[in-house]
mmCIF file of C-alpha atoms in Angstrom:
data_model
loop_
_atom_site.group_PDB
_atom_site.id
_atom_site.type_symbol
_atom_site.label_atom_id
_atom_site.label_comp_id
_atom_site.label_asym_id
_atom_site.label_seq_id
_atom_site.Cartn_x
_atom_site.Cartn_y
_atom_site.Cartn_z
ATOM 1 C CA MET A 1 -6.069 -66.865 52.598
ATOM 2 C CA TYR A 2 -3.593 -64.192 52.081
ATOM 3 C CA THR A 3 -3.577 -60.610 53.175
ATOM 4 C CA VAL A 4 -2.118 -57.638 51.364
ATOM 5 C CA ASP A 5 -2.935 -54.145 52.264
ATOM 6 C CA ASN A 6 -5.519 -55.314 54.476
ATOM 7 C CA LYS A 7 -7.437 -56.843 51.701
ATOM 8 C CA SER A 8 -7.975 -60.628 51.632
ATOM 9 C CA TYR A 9 -7.186 -62.963 48.827
ATOM 10 C CA PRO A 10 -8.621 -66.399 48.390
ATOM 11 C CA CYS A 11 -5.242 -67.861 46.970
ATOM 12 C CA CYS A 12 -1.734 -67.697 45.793
ATOM 13 C CA THR A 13 -2.721 -66.961 42.174
ATOM 14 C CA SER A 14 -5.131 -64.011 43.070
ATOM 15 C CA VAL A 15 -2.088 -62.452 45.064
ATOM 16 C CA THR A 16 0.053 -62.841 42.203
ATOM 17 C CA MET A 17 -2.496 -61.057 39.794
ATOM 18 C CA ARG A 18 -2.821 -58.298 42.254
ATOM 19 C CA PHE A 19 0.848 -57.190 41.829
ATOM 20 C CA ILE A 20 0.889 -58.003 37.818
ATOM 21 C CA GLY A 21 -2.756 -58.298 36.750
ATOM 22 C CA GLY A 22 -4.372 -56.044 34.364
ATOM 23 C CA LYS A 23 -3.461 -54.964 30.631
ATOM 24 C CA TRP A 24 -0.463 -52.921 31.219
ATOM 25 C CA LYS A 25 1.655 -53.993 34.247
ATOM 26 C CA ALA A 26 3.269 -57.174 32.706
ATOM 27 C CA VAL A 27 4.002 -55.341 29.737
ATOM 28 C CA ILE A 28 5.939 -52.549 31.728
ATOM 29 C CA LEU A 29 7.555 -55.010 33.646
ATOM 30 C CA HIS A 30 8.556 -57.035 30.732
ATOM 31 C CA HIS A 31 10.451 -53.940 29.274
ATOM 32 C CA LEU A 32 12.165 -53.245 32.466
ATOM 33 C CA ILE A 33 13.823 -56.840 32.313
ATOM 34 C CA GLY A 34 16.892 -55.709 30.581
ATOM 35 C CA GLY A 35 17.571 -52.841 33.157
ATOM 36 C CA ALA A 36 16.441 -49.309 33.858
ATOM 37 C CA GLN A 37 14.617 -47.151 31.797
ATOM 38 C CA ARG A 38 13.601 -43.611 31.530
ATOM 39 C CA TYR A 39 9.779 -42.799 31.566
ATOM 40 C CA SER A 40 10.199 -41.546 27.794
ATOM 41 C CA GLU A 41 11.883 -44.687 26.826
ATOM 42 C CA LEU A 42 9.165 -46.701 28.411
ATOM 43 C CA ARG A 43 6.401 -44.645 26.484
ATOM 44 C CA LYS A 44 8.330 -44.951 23.088
ATOM 45 C CA SER A 45 8.574 -48.897 23.535
ATOM 46 C CA ILE A 46 4.817 -49.206 24.409
ATOM 47 C CA PRO A 47 3.308 -47.013 21.962
ATOM 48 C CA THR A 48 -0.369 -47.855 22.526
ATOM 49 C CA ILE A 49 -0.400 -47.123 26.260
ATOM 50 C CA THR A 50 -1.687 -43.807 27.097
ATOM 51 C CA GLU A 51 0.764 -41.557 29.467
ATOM 52 C CA ARG A 52 -1.928 -41.282 32.115
ATOM 53 C CA THR A 53 -1.950 -45.114 32.364
ATOM 54 C CA LEU A 54 1.719 -45.243 31.990
ATOM 55 C CA SER A 55 2.166 -42.954 35.097
ATOM 56 C CA LEU A 56 -0.499 -44.415 37.004
ATOM 57 C CA GLN A 57 0.692 -48.119 36.463
ATOM 58 C CA LEU A 58 4.286 -47.021 37.483
ATOM 59 C CA LYS A 59 2.928 -45.446 40.666
ATOM 60 C CA GLN A 60 1.137 -48.610 41.524
ATOM 61 C CA LEU A 61 4.307 -50.685 40.781
ATOM 62 C CA GLU A 62 6.377 -48.412 42.738
ATOM 63 C CA GLU A 63 4.107 -48.556 45.804
ATOM 64 C CA ASP A 64 4.069 -52.112 45.827
ATOM 65 C CA GLY A 65 7.877 -52.359 45.936
ATOM 66 C CA ILE A 66 7.987 -53.996 42.596
ATOM 67 C CA VAL A 67 9.592 -50.911 40.655
ATOM 68 C CA ASN A 68 11.850 -48.476 42.039
ATOM 69 C CA ARG A 69 11.870 -44.757 40.792
ATOM 70 C CA THR A 70 14.997 -42.714 40.934
ATOM 71 C CA VAL A 71 15.139 -39.205 40.369
ATOM 72 C CA PHE A 72 18.452 -37.153 39.118
ATOM 73 C CA THR A 73 18.305 -33.777 39.920
ATOM 74 C CA ASP A 74 21.992 -32.548 39.401
ATOM 75 C CA LYS A 75 21.033 -30.332 36.630
ATOM 76 C CA PRO A 76 17.791 -29.750 34.461
ATOM 77 C CA PRO A 77 15.953 -31.377 32.778
ATOM 78 C CA LEU A 78 15.055 -33.775 35.421
ATOM 79 C CA VAL A 79 15.725 -37.278 34.776
ATOM 80 C CA VAL A 80 13.666 -40.003 36.125
ATOM 81 C CA GLU A 81 14.696 -43.664 35.861
ATOM 82 C CA TYR A 82 12.567 -47.086 36.831
ATOM 83 C CA GLN A 83 14.064 -50.418 37.419
ATOM 84 C CA LEU A 84 13.098 -53.584 38.884
ATOM 85 C CA THR A 85 13.698 -53.863 42.854
ATOM 86 C CA ASP A 86 14.959 -57.304 44.366
ATOM 87 C CA PHE A 87 11.094 -58.092 45.060
ATOM 88 C CA GLY A 88 10.070 -57.003 41.442
ATOM 89 C CA LYS A 89 13.149 -59.390 40.045
ATOM 90 C CA THR A 90 11.235 -62.428 41.837
ATOM 91 C CA LEU A 91 8.600 -61.990 39.155
ATOM 92 C CA LEU A 92 11.289 -62.546 36.354
ATOM 93 C CA PRO A 93 10.306 -66.305 35.970
ATOM 94 C CA VAL A 94 6.540 -65.623 35.968
ATOM 95 C CA LEU A 95 7.379 -62.628 33.268
ATOM 96 C CA GLU A 96 9.541 -64.878 31.050
ATOM 97 C CA ALA A 97 6.685 -67.703 30.950
ATOM 98 C CA ILE A 98 4.124 -65.149 29.903
ATOM 99 C CA THR A 99 6.543 -63.821 27.309
ATOM 100 C CA LYS A 100 7.232 -67.473 26.029
ATOM 101 C CA TRP A 101 3.817 -68.494 26.000
ATOM 102 C CA GLY A 102 2.961 -65.329 24.087
ATOM 103 C CA GLN A 103 5.679 -66.253 21.237
ATOM 104 C CA GLU A 104 4.782 -69.625 20.982
ATOM 105 C CA SER A 105 1.042 -69.309 21.230
ATOM 106 C CA PRO A 106 0.634 -68.233 17.059
ATOM 107 C CA ALA A 107 1.798 -71.515 16.087
ATOM 108 C CA ILE A 108 -0.898 -73.459 18.092
ATOM 109 C CA SER A 109 -3.706 -71.025 17.995
ATOM 110 C CA LYS A 110 -5.698 -70.035 14.361
ATOM 111 C CA LYS A 111 -6.946 -66.968 16.484
ATOM 112 C CA ILE A 112 -3.584 -65.457 17.132
ATOM 113 C CA ILE A 113 -1.666 -64.010 13.892
ATOM 114 C CA ARG A 114 1.604 -62.615 14.267
ATOM 115 C CA ASN A 115 2.187 -59.372 12.343
#
């Protein structure tokens, strides 16, 4: 049994999914593997995500300590960058495995067609 934020989880897999589960978190993290990105860069690289969803997911990832948000306010316009924290970087092997599976799966499954 595991506990995160006073909530119990039955196994280690459920803990992992608590941090990266859902439709968008792993996708956002995948785009941050290469380094810090501005909000607008993330929005352009994930065109099917809504602005509200991106904002909410980034906020959750920041609250969980997986993503660091840095605000540069020297002069307008306001610039905000997101990057993986050291804790977030521990997810790299998981994210790379997910990416590899996604790349290889069209060759194995007739359900998946790469456009």
